[in-house]
Coordinates of C-alpha atoms in Angstrom, one line a residue:
Chain A
M1 CA 54.0 78.5 77.2
N2 CA 53.5 77.9 73.8
K3 CA 56.4 76.3 73.1
G4 CA 57.4 73.4 71.3
L5 CA 58.6 70.0 73.4
A6 CA 61.9 70.5 71.3
L7 CA 62.1 73.8 72.9
Q8 CA 61.3 72.9 76.3
I9 CA 64.0 70.3 76.3
W10 CA 66.8 73.0 74.9
E11 CA 65.9 75.3 77.9
S12 CA 66.3 72.7 80.0
L13 CA 69.7 71.2 78.2
R14 CA 70.8 74.6 78.2
R15 CA 70.8 75.5 82.0
V16 CA 71.9 71.4 82.5
A17 CA 74.9 72.8 80.3
I18 CA 75.8 75.5 82.4
G19 CA 75.6 74.1 85.6
Y20 CA 77.4 71.0 84.2
T21 CA 80.4 72.8 83.1
L22 CA 80.6 75.0 86.0
A23 CA 80.6 71.5 88.1
A24 CA 83.0 70.1 86.0
V25 CA 85.3 72.9 85.9
V26 CA 85.2 72.9 89.8
G27 CA 85.1 69.3 90.6
I28 CA 88.2 68.8 88.3
G29 CA 89.8 71.8 89.6
G30 CA 89.1 70.9 93.7
G31 CA 90.3 67.1 92.8
I32 CA 93.0 67.7 91.6
A33 CA 94.0 70.3 94.4
I34 CA 92.3 67.9 97.6
G35 CA 94.0 64.9 95.6
T36 CA 97.8 66.3 95.7
N37 CA 97.1 68.0 98.8
K38 CA 97.2 65.1 101.8
L39 CA 95.9 68.4 104.5
L40 CA 93.6 69.7 102.3
F41 CA 92.0 66.2 101.4
R42 CA 91.5 65.6 105.5
A43 CA 90.4 68.8 105.8
C44 CA 87.5 68.8 103.0
D45 CA 86.3 65.2 102.8
P46 CA 83.9 64.9 105.7
F47 CA 82.4 68.2 104.5
F48 CA 81.7 66.7 100.9
Q49 CA 80.8 63.1 102.6
I50 CA 77.9 65.2 104.1
L51 CA 77.3 67.8 101.3
R52 CA 76.9 65.1 98.8
T53 CA 74.1 63.3 100.3
I54 CA 71.8 66.6 100.5
P55 CA 69.6 65.9 97.9
P56 CA 69.4 68.0 94.9
L57 CA 65.9 69.3 95.3
A58 CA 66.7 70.3 99.3
W59 CA 68.8 73.2 97.3
L60 CA 66.3 74.7 95.5
P61 CA 64.7 76.9 98.5
I62 CA 67.9 78.2 99.9
A63 CA 69.1 78.5 96.0
L64 CA 65.8 81.2 95.5
A65 CA 66.6 82.5 98.5
A66 CA 69.8 83.4 97.7
F67 CA 69.5 84.1 93.6
R68 CA 65.6 85.2 94.0
Q69 CA 65.1 84.2 90.6
V70 CA 64.8 81.0 88.7
E71 CA 67.2 81.1 86.3
P72 CA 70.1 81.4 88.3
S73 CA 68.7 78.9 90.9
S74 CA 68.2 75.7 88.8
I75 CA 71.7 76.4 87.2
F76 CA 72.7 76.2 91.2
V77 CA 71.0 73.0 91.7
I78 CA 72.9 71.6 88.7
F79 CA 76.1 72.7 89.9
V80 CA 75.6 71.2 93.5
T81 CA 74.1 67.8 92.2
A82 CA 76.9 67.3 89.4
V83 CA 79.8 68.4 91.4
W84 CA 80.3 65.9 94.2
P85 CA 81.0 62.7 91.7
V86 CA 83.4 64.7 89.6
L87 CA 85.1 66.1 92.9
I88 CA 85.2 62.8 94.5
N89 CA 86.3 61.1 91.3
T90 CA 89.2 63.1 90.3
A91 CA 90.6 63.4 93.7
V92 CA 90.6 59.4 93.9
G93 CA 92.1 59.4 90.4
V94 CA 94.6 61.7 91.4
Q95 CA 95.9 59.7 94.4
E96 CA 95.6 56.3 92.4
V97 CA 98.5 57.5 90.3
P98 CA 100.3 54.4 90.6
Q99 CA 103.4 54.3 92.4
D100 CA 105.7 53.3 89.0
Y101 CA 104.6 56.4 87.9
R102 CA 105.4 58.6 90.2
N103 CA 108.7 56.2 90.6
V104 CA 109.4 57.4 86.8
A105 CA 108.7 60.8 87.5
R106 CA 111.1 61.0 90.5
V107 CA 114.1 59.7 89.0
L108 CA 113.9 61.7 85.9
Q109 CA 113.2 64.4 88.0
L110 CA 110.2 65.6 85.8
P111 CA 109.3 69.2 86.7
R112 CA 106.0 70.0 88.8
L113 CA 104.3 71.0 85.6
Q114 CA 105.1 68.4 83.1
Y115 CA 104.0 65.6 85.7
F116 CA 100.7 67.5 86.0
W117 CA 100.3 66.9 82.2
T118 CA 102.3 63.7 81.4
I119 CA 101.4 61.7 84.2
L120 CA 99.0 62.8 86.6
L121 CA 96.3 64.0 84.3
P122 CA 96.4 61.1 81.8
S123 CA 96.3 58.6 84.6
A124 CA 93.6 60.4 86.5
A125 CA 91.6 60.6 83.4
P126 CA 89.5 57.5 83.5
Y127 CA 88.6 58.5 86.9
I128 CA 87.2 62.0 86.1
F129 CA 85.2 60.8 83.0
T130 CA 83.5 58.1 85.4
G131 CA 82.8 61.1 87.7
M132 CA 81.6 62.8 84.5
R133 CA 79.2 60.8 83.7
I134 CA 77.4 59.6 87.1
A135 CA 77.6 63.7 87.2
V136 CA 75.5 64.0 84.0
G137 CA 72.7 61.8 85.1
L138 CA 72.2 63.0 88.2
S139 CA 72.1 66.6 86.4
W140 CA 69.3 65.3 84.4
L141 CA 67.5 63.8 87.2
A142 CA 67.7 67.2 89.1
I143 CA 67.0 69.9 86.5
V144 CA 63.2 68.0 85.3
A145 CA 62.5 67.9 89.0
A146 CA 63.8 71.6 89.8
E147 CA 61.7 73.0 86.8
M148 CA 58.6 71.1 88.3
L149 CA 58.8 73.4 91.3
T150 CA 59.8 76.6 89.8
G151 CA 57.5 76.2 86.7
G152 CA 58.1 78.9 84.0
V153 CA 59.9 77.0 81.1
G154 CA 61.8 73.5 80.6
I155 CA 60.8 69.7 80.0
G156 CA 60.1 69.5 84.1
F157 CA 57.7 72.1 83.9
F158 CA 55.7 71.1 80.7
I159 CA 55.1 67.3 82.6
W160 CA 53.4 68.8 85.5
D161 CA 51.7 71.5 83.5
S162 CA 50.6 68.4 81.4
Y163 CA 49.3 66.8 84.5
N164 CA 47.7 70.1 86.1
S165 CA 45.7 70.2 82.6
S166 CA 44.9 66.2 82.1
R167 CA 46.6 65.9 79.1
M168 CA 48.0 62.6 80.0
S169 CA 49.1 62.0 76.3
D170 CA 51.5 64.8 76.4
L171 CA 52.9 63.9 79.4
I172 CA 53.4 60.7 78.4
V173 CA 55.2 61.6 75.2
A174 CA 57.5 64.2 77.1
L175 CA 58.6 61.6 79.7
I176 CA 59.9 59.4 76.6
Y177 CA 61.4 62.6 75.2
V178 CA 63.6 62.8 78.7
G179 CA 64.5 59.2 79.0
V180 CA 65.8 59.6 75.7
V181 CA 67.7 62.7 76.1
G182 CA 68.8 61.3 79.5
F183 CA 70.6 58.2 77.5
V184 CA 71.9 60.1 74.6
L185 CA 73.7 62.8 77.5
D186 CA 74.9 59.2 79.2
K187 CA 76.4 57.8 76.2
A188 CA 77.9 61.4 75.3
I189 CA 79.9 61.7 78.1
Y190 CA 81.1 57.8 77.4
Y191 CA 82.2 58.3 74.0
L192 CA 83.8 61.7 74.9
G193 CA 85.8 59.7 77.8
K194 CA 86.6 56.9 75.8
A195 CA 87.7 59.2 72.7
V196 CA 90.0 61.1 75.5
V197 CA 91.3 58.2 77.0
Q198 CA 91.9 56.5 74.5
S199 CA 93.7 58.8 72.4
D200 CA 95.7 58.7 75.3
G201 CA 96.3 54.8 75.1
T202 CA 94.6 54.0 78.3
Chain B
M1 CA 133.9 68.8 98.4
E2 CA 130.4 67.2 99.5
L3 CA 128.3 67.7 96.3
D4 CA 124.4 66.9 96.7
V5 CA 123.4 64.8 93.2
G6 CA 121.1 67.7 93.0
F7 CA 119.9 69.3 90.1
D8 CA 122.7 71.2 88.2
G9 CA 125.4 69.5 89.3
K10 CA 123.3 66.2 87.4
R11 CA 123.0 68.2 84.0
E12 CA 126.3 69.1 83.7
N13 CA 127.5 65.9 84.7
A14 CA 125.3 64.1 82.4
M15 CA 126.6 66.1 79.4
A16 CA 130.3 65.1 80.3
M17 CA 128.9 61.8 80.3
L18 CA 127.0 62.1 76.6
N19 CA 130.4 63.5 75.4
S20 CA 132.3 60.5 76.7
M21 CA 130.0 58.3 75.0
D22 CA 131.2 59.6 72.0
P23 CA 133.3 56.7 70.0
T24 CA 136.0 59.2 69.1
L25 CA 137.1 60.1 72.5
V26 CA 139.3 58.2 74.6
P27 CA 138.1 57.2 77.8
T28 CA 139.5 58.2 81.2
A29 CA 140.8 55.8 83.4
P30 CA 137.8 54.5 85.6
P31 CA 138.4 55.5 89.4
A32 CA 138.8 52.4 91.4
D33 CA 135.8 53.2 93.7
F34 CA 132.8 54.4 91.6
L35 CA 130.0 53.6 93.8
T36 CA 130.5 53.0 97.5
L37 CA 128.0 52.3 100.2
T38 CA 129.3 52.5 103.6
G39 CA 127.7 51.2 106.7
L40 CA 124.5 50.9 105.1
T41 CA 121.4 50.0 107.7
K42 CA 118.0 50.5 107.2
V43 CA 115.4 50.6 110.3
Y44 CA 111.7 50.7 109.8
P45 CA 109.5 51.5 113.0
T46 CA 106.4 49.4 113.6
P47 CA 103.8 49.1 116.3
R48 CA 105.8 46.6 117.7
G49 CA 109.3 48.3 117.8
P50 CA 112.0 49.1 115.1
F51 CA 112.6 46.5 112.3
T52 CA 115.9 46.1 110.7
V53 CA 115.6 45.2 107.4
L54 CA 119.4 45.9 106.2
D55 CA 122.2 45.5 109.1
G56 CA 125.5 47.0 107.9
I57 CA 125.8 46.9 104.3
D58 CA 129.3 48.1 102.4
L59 CA 130.3 47.5 99.2
T60 CA 132.6 49.3 96.8
V61 CA 132.0 49.0 92.9
A62 CA 134.4 49.8 90.2
E63 CA 132.9 51.6 87.1
G64 CA 132.0 49.6 84.3
E65 CA 131.3 46.9 86.9
F66 CA 128.6 44.4 86.5
I67 CA 127.5 43.1 89.9
S68 CA 124.1 40.9 90.6
I69 CA 122.6 40.8 94.0
I70 CA 120.8 37.5 95.0
G71 CA 119.1 36.2 97.7
H72 CA 115.6 35.0 98.8
S73 CA 112.9 37.1 99.2
G74 CA 112.9 39.5 102.2
C75 CA 116.2 39.5 102.5
G76 CA 116.2 43.3 101.8
K77 CA 117.3 43.3 98.3
S78 CA 115.2 45.6 96.8
T79 CA 115.7 48.1 99.8
L80 CA 119.2 47.9 99.3
L81 CA 118.3 48.9 95.4
N82 CA 115.7 51.6 96.3
M83 CA 118.1 53.3 98.5
V84 CA 120.9 53.1 95.8
A85 CA 118.0 54.8 93.4
G86 CA 117.6 57.4 96.2
F87 CA 113.6 56.5 96.5
T88 CA 114.2 55.6 100.4
K89 CA 116.8 56.7 102.5
P90 CA 119.3 54.3 104.8
T91 CA 118.9 54.7 108.2
T92 CA 122.5 55.1 108.5
G93 CA 125.5 55.0 106.5
E94 CA 126.1 56.6 103.2
I95 CA 126.1 55.8 99.3
R96 CA 128.2 57.9 96.9
V97 CA 128.4 58.2 93.2
Q98 CA 132.1 59.2 92.7
S99 CA 131.9 61.5 95.6
R100 CA 128.9 62.6 95.3
L101 CA 126.5 61.9 98.2
V102 CA 123.0 60.4 96.7
T103 CA 120.1 61.8 98.3
K104 CA 117.4 61.4 96.4
P105 CA 116.2 60.0 93.0
G106 CA 118.2 61.3 89.8
P107 CA 119.1 60.0 86.1
D108 CA 122.5 59.7 87.3
R109 CA 121.1 56.2 88.5
M110 CA 118.5 55.2 86.4
V111 CA 116.4 52.3 87.1
V112 CA 114.6 49.6 84.8
F113 CA 111.9 48.7 87.2
Q114 CA 110.6 45.4 87.6
N115 CA 107.0 46.1 86.0
Y116 CA 109.2 48.4 83.0
S117 CA 106.7 51.2 84.4
L118 CA 106.1 52.3 80.9
L119 CA 104.0 55.2 80.7
P120 CA 100.6 53.2 78.7
W121 CA 99.3 56.7 77.0
L122 CA 102.8 57.5 75.4
T123 CA 104.1 55.6 72.4
V124 CA 107.2 53.3 73.0
Y125 CA 109.0 56.6 71.1
D126 CA 107.5 59.2 73.5
N127 CA 108.4 57.2 76.4
I128 CA 112.1 57.5 75.6
D129 CA 111.3 60.7 74.4
L130 CA 109.9 62.0 77.4
A131 CA 113.1 60.3 79.6
V132 CA 115.6 62.1 77.0
K133 CA 114.2 66.0 76.9
T134 CA 113.4 65.8 80.6
V135 CA 117.2 65.1 81.3
Y136 CA 118.9 66.8 78.5
R137 CA 116.4 70.0 78.5
D138 CA 119.0 72.2 76.2
L139 CA 119.4 69.2 73.5
R140 CA 118.0 70.8 70.4
K141 CA 114.8 68.5 68.7
P142 CA 117.4 66.8 65.7
D143 CA 119.8 65.8 68.0
R144 CA 117.0 64.5 70.5
Q145 CA 115.2 62.6 67.9
A146 CA 118.4 61.0 66.8
L147 CA 119.4 59.9 70.4
V148 CA 115.9 58.4 70.7
E149 CA 116.0 56.6 67.4
E150 CA 119.2 55.2 68.2
H151 CA 118.2 53.8 71.4
L152 CA 115.3 52.1 69.6
E153 CA 117.3 50.7 67.2
M154 CA 119.9 49.3 69.7
V155 CA 117.1 47.2 71.4
G156 CA 115.8 46.4 68.2
L157 CA 112.5 48.4 68.4
S158 CA 112.3 50.7 65.7
E159 CA 109.4 49.4 63.8
A160 CA 107.6 49.7 67.0
A161 CA 107.9 53.2 67.3
R162 CA 104.6 54.3 67.2
K163 CA 103.1 51.6 69.4
K164 CA 101.5 51.8 72.5
P165 CA 103.3 49.7 75.0
R166 CA 99.7 48.0 75.5
Q167 CA 100.3 46.3 71.9
I168 CA 103.9 44.7 72.4
S169 CA 104.9 41.9 74.0
G170 CA 106.0 42.0 77.5
G171 CA 109.8 41.3 76.2
M172 CA 109.4 43.9 74.1
R173 CA 108.2 46.2 76.7
Q174 CA 111.1 45.4 78.8
R175 CA 113.5 46.3 75.9
V176 CA 111.8 49.7 75.7
A177 CA 112.6 50.2 79.6
I178 CA 116.0 49.5 78.6
A179 CA 116.2 51.8 75.8
R180 CA 114.7 54.2 78.1
A181 CA 117.1 54.1 80.8
L182 CA 120.2 53.9 78.7
A183 CA 119.2 57.0 76.2
I184 CA 119.8 59.1 79.3
R185 CA 123.1 57.9 80.0
P186 CA 122.8 56.9 83.2
Q187 CA 126.4 56.4 85.6
V188 CA 124.9 53.5 87.0
L189 CA 121.9 51.2 85.6
I190 CA 119.9 49.8 88.2
L191 CA 118.0 46.8 87.2
D192 CA 115.4 45.3 89.6
E193 CA 114.5 41.6 88.7
P194 CA 114.7 42.7 85.1
F195 CA 113.7 40.0 83.1
G196 CA 111.8 37.8 85.9
A197 CA 108.6 38.2 83.8
L198 CA 109.9 37.1 80.4
D199 CA 109.7 33.5 79.0
P200 CA 113.3 31.7 78.8
I201 CA 114.1 32.2 75.6
T202 CA 113.2 36.0 75.5
R203 CA 115.2 35.9 78.7
E204 CA 118.1 34.8 76.9
E205 CA 118.1 37.3 74.1
L206 CA 117.8 40.1 76.2
Q207 CA 120.8 39.2 79.0
D208 CA 122.8 38.8 75.5
K209 CA 121.4 42.7 74.2
L210 CA 121.9 43.4 78.0
L211 CA 125.9 42.3 78.0
E212 CA 126.1 43.8 74.4
I213 CA 124.7 47.1 75.6
W214 CA 126.9 47.1 78.6
R215 CA 130.4 46.3 77.2
E216 CA 129.6 49.0 74.2
H217 CA 129.1 51.8 76.7
R218 CA 131.2 50.7 79.6
L219 CA 128.1 50.9 82.3
T220 CA 128.4 50.3 85.6
V221 CA 125.2 47.8 86.1
L222 CA 123.6 47.1 89.7
A223 CA 121.0 43.8 89.2
I224 CA 118.7 42.2 91.8
T225 CA 117.9 38.5 90.4
H226 CA 117.2 35.3 92.0
E227 CA 118.3 33.1 89.4
I228 CA 121.7 32.0 89.8
D229 CA 122.5 31.1 86.0
E230 CA 121.7 34.8 84.9
A231 CA 123.9 35.9 87.9
I232 CA 126.6 33.7 86.7
Y233 CA 126.0 35.1 83.0
L234 CA 126.0 38.6 83.6
S235 CA 128.2 39.1 86.3
D236 CA 131.9 40.4 87.3
R237 CA 130.8 39.7 91.2
I238 CA 127.7 38.5 92.4
V239 CA 126.6 39.8 96.0
M240 CA 125.0 37.4 98.2
M241 CA 122.6 38.7 101.1
T242 CA 121.9 36.5 104.2
N243 CA 118.1 36.2 104.9
G244 CA 116.3 38.9 106.5
P245 CA 115.5 40.5 108.9
A246 CA 118.7 42.1 109.3
A247 CA 120.6 41.0 106.2
K248 CA 124.0 41.9 105.5
I249 CA 126.2 40.7 102.5
G250 CA 127.1 37.0 103.3
E251 CA 129.6 36.6 100.5
I252 CA 130.5 38.5 97.6
V253 CA 132.2 36.2 94.5
S254 CA 133.9 36.9 91.5
V255 CA 133.0 35.3 88.7
P256 CA 135.7 34.5 86.8
F257 CA 135.1 33.6 83.0
P258 CA 136.7 35.7 80.5
R259 CA 134.1 38.1 78.3
P260 CA 132.4 38.1 75.7
R261 CA 131.2 34.9 77.1
N262 CA 129.4 32.2 75.5
R263 CA 126.9 30.2 77.4
Q264 CA 128.0 27.3 76.1
A265 CA 131.4 27.5 76.8
I266 CA 130.7 28.5 80.2
A267 CA 128.3 25.9 80.7
E268 CA 131.3 22.9 79.6
D269 CA 133.8 24.9 81.8
P270 CA 134.2 23.0 85.3
D271 CA 134.3 26.0 87.1
Y272 CA 131.1 26.7 86.5
Y273 CA 129.5 23.8 88.1
T274 CA 132.0 24.9 91.4
L275 CA 130.9 28.1 91.5
R276 CA 127.2 27.3 91.0
N277 CA 127.3 24.9 93.6
H278 CA 129.0 27.6 95.9
L279 CA 126.1 29.7 95.4
L280 CA 123.7 26.8 95.4
D281 CA 125.0 25.5 99.0
F282 CA 125.0 28.9 100.0
L283 CA 121.5 29.9 99.0
F284 CA 120.1 26.5 100.1
H285 CA 121.8 25.0 102.9
R286 CA 123.9 28.1 104.8
F287 CA 120.9 30.3 104.2
A288 CA 118.1 28.3 103.1
L289 CA 114.6 29.7 104.1
H290 CA 113.4 28.5 107.6
D291 CA 110.6 26.9 106.0
E292 CA 112.4 24.9 103.9
D293 CA 114.3 23.5 106.8
Chain C
M1 CA 91.4 66.5 132.5
T2 CA 92.1 68.4 135.9
A3 CA 89.1 66.9 137.4
S4 CA 89.8 63.4 136.0
S5 CA 93.3 63.4 137.8
T6 CA 91.7 64.3 141.1
T7 CA 89.3 61.6 140.8
G8 CA 92.5 59.2 140.7
V9 CA 91.5 57.8 137.5
A10 CA 94.2 60.2 135.7
K11 CA 95.4 58.4 132.9
P12 CA 99.2 58.0 132.6
P13 CA 100.6 61.7 131.4
G14 CA 101.4 61.0 127.9
A15 CA 97.2 59.9 127.2
A16 CA 96.1 63.5 126.1
K17 CA 99.0 63.9 124.1
D18 CA 98.6 60.4 122.3
W19 CA 95.2 61.0 121.5
L20 CA 95.7 64.0 120.2
Q21 CA 98.6 63.1 118.0
K22 CA 96.4 60.4 116.5
L23 CA 93.0 62.3 116.1
G24 CA 94.8 65.6 115.9
P25 CA 95.5 65.2 112.1
Q26 CA 92.1 64.0 111.6
V27 CA 89.8 66.3 113.7
L28 CA 92.0 69.2 113.6
P29 CA 92.1 69.9 109.6
P30 CA 88.3 69.9 109.0
L31 CA 87.7 71.5 112.5
L32 CA 89.5 74.6 111.7
L33 CA 88.3 74.8 108.0
L34 CA 84.5 74.7 109.5
I35 CA 85.7 77.7 111.7
F36 CA 86.8 79.5 108.5
L37 CA 83.9 78.9 106.7
L38 CA 81.2 79.7 109.1
F39 CA 83.6 82.8 109.3
V40 CA 83.3 83.6 105.5
W41 CA 79.8 82.8 105.8
E42 CA 79.1 85.4 108.6
V43 CA 81.1 87.9 107.0
L44 CA 79.3 87.5 103.6
C45 CA 75.9 87.5 105.2
A46 CA 76.5 89.9 107.6
G47 CA 74.6 93.6 106.7
D48 CA 70.8 94.6 107.6
K49 CA 69.0 92.5 105.3
P50 CA 70.8 89.7 104.0
R51 CA 69.3 87.2 101.7
L52 CA 70.4 84.3 103.8
P53 CA 71.0 84.1 107.7
P54 CA 74.6 84.2 108.9
P55 CA 75.2 81.4 111.4
T56 CA 74.7 83.4 114.4
A57 CA 71.4 84.5 113.2
I58 CA 70.7 80.7 112.6
V59 CA 71.2 79.6 116.3
K60 CA 69.6 82.6 117.6
D61 CA 66.4 82.3 115.9
S62 CA 66.6 78.4 115.0
W63 CA 68.0 77.6 119.0
R64 CA 64.9 75.7 120.0
L65 CA 65.2 73.2 116.7
I66 CA 68.7 72.8 117.8
S67 CA 68.6 72.2 121.3
D68 CA 65.5 70.4 121.4
P69 CA 64.6 68.4 118.1
F70 CA 60.6 67.4 119.6
S71 CA 60.4 71.2 120.1
I72 CA 57.3 72.3 117.8
A73 CA 59.4 74.7 115.1
A74 CA 58.6 78.2 116.2
V75 CA 55.8 80.2 114.5

């Protein structure tokens, strides 16, 4: 485990990046699907409401059993943590497209694909980024906790290892690192959202 | 002979309209009944039984006519407009534009919405361009650009073309909405309280602008308003609605003043006060709101 | 339903239908999805030594936990 703190963080960030990206893709795609289809929304919503309350770490054993490897299991935990806020916010954003904009689309007889790109997506974008911002914070919470349990590499493991070896100063430094990285992640998504949504003018 | 105002017919028709707008072409004689509403009713089912909003509306509008609909709030005038636009279906009765039955919204009956309904993430130019390129899909880019720019200039907003709706005033937004509506050459222009949210000076300016455009393009206009003076200044005929529920057309009044109209001259005309008092009497005595009784 | 009608507390004949019409759209879609998901899960985790147990195996193995929340888990 003789890697620097930066490398440990890098490992954790890499896992978060993979799991979070998967969650964003599935969350936005799924959110648009259930947001535009009432029947699908009614069918899925109860499941989402129950599944999203399951704490991230509770998924870890089942992931370990299914994947039998630490790496995909950690990524799965990130995914399953981050997907719900993105999914639910996207669905709400799609459902909340103002009637005014829908009416414009109807009177112009805007083709579906064009409606999607010029009205639905820009209108839902603020909601999607709200979900993505909640999700990135949760992902970071989850990865640190997951790595404490799985061991091997990552900042979570480093913290746990420091504790076990009574290296309390290292532990405190690591905590500060975790906090700063979490802060940077949150701001990164915030500014990304701001850049995208503002270039759209909303 | 019944044609749905569907997509295929629409474009052909719209292109024909586009050609007819060419000033070098001689306009054909307008058919007497351009827009006809026959036996329109609207009944909404509610938990406590059916609720009749409109009860038997018959109205015939000639091509190029400017019609205002006035009535108290809740008299179903918005419902009426929504049915002409195609957003809601009449419970019974039918609406025809020329001979085509109205079944759904379409760009031949373009609406200028009460709150403008511009897309905030598109520039002023792109808002109009979206409408133009959606309706005239075969139009080449330079022609399209010319069309958008022409209409921006018409409402005096060439300088604001690259601005977002949020960066311009309410009056300017309303002008964009009007430009967007006109750029697609609708057969019927539907205005839902178009100047309601504007200050009096902007309102007068825009009324004049609208009349100017209306005269130039020989549009058929259906407008909702609750301003009596506005209705008199703008319209050929004023349709007065009785109070809801089960609202009907109470009376249709022709406005006799010659065009182009001049506010000053109208205000000094003795007929103006007779007409105005007649409308006021209708709204505030014969069909006053119950809570004002 | 037949029981209630024989005991004389039968609701008006439309009641059951009303209930179905009101709650049907809310209850039926998730119910159908649940059945579908259980089926997929069952198929995916079929086989000799699956990594995760299929629903039928869960019910069979953990029946004591399901039926009696106060029982001590099977050893």
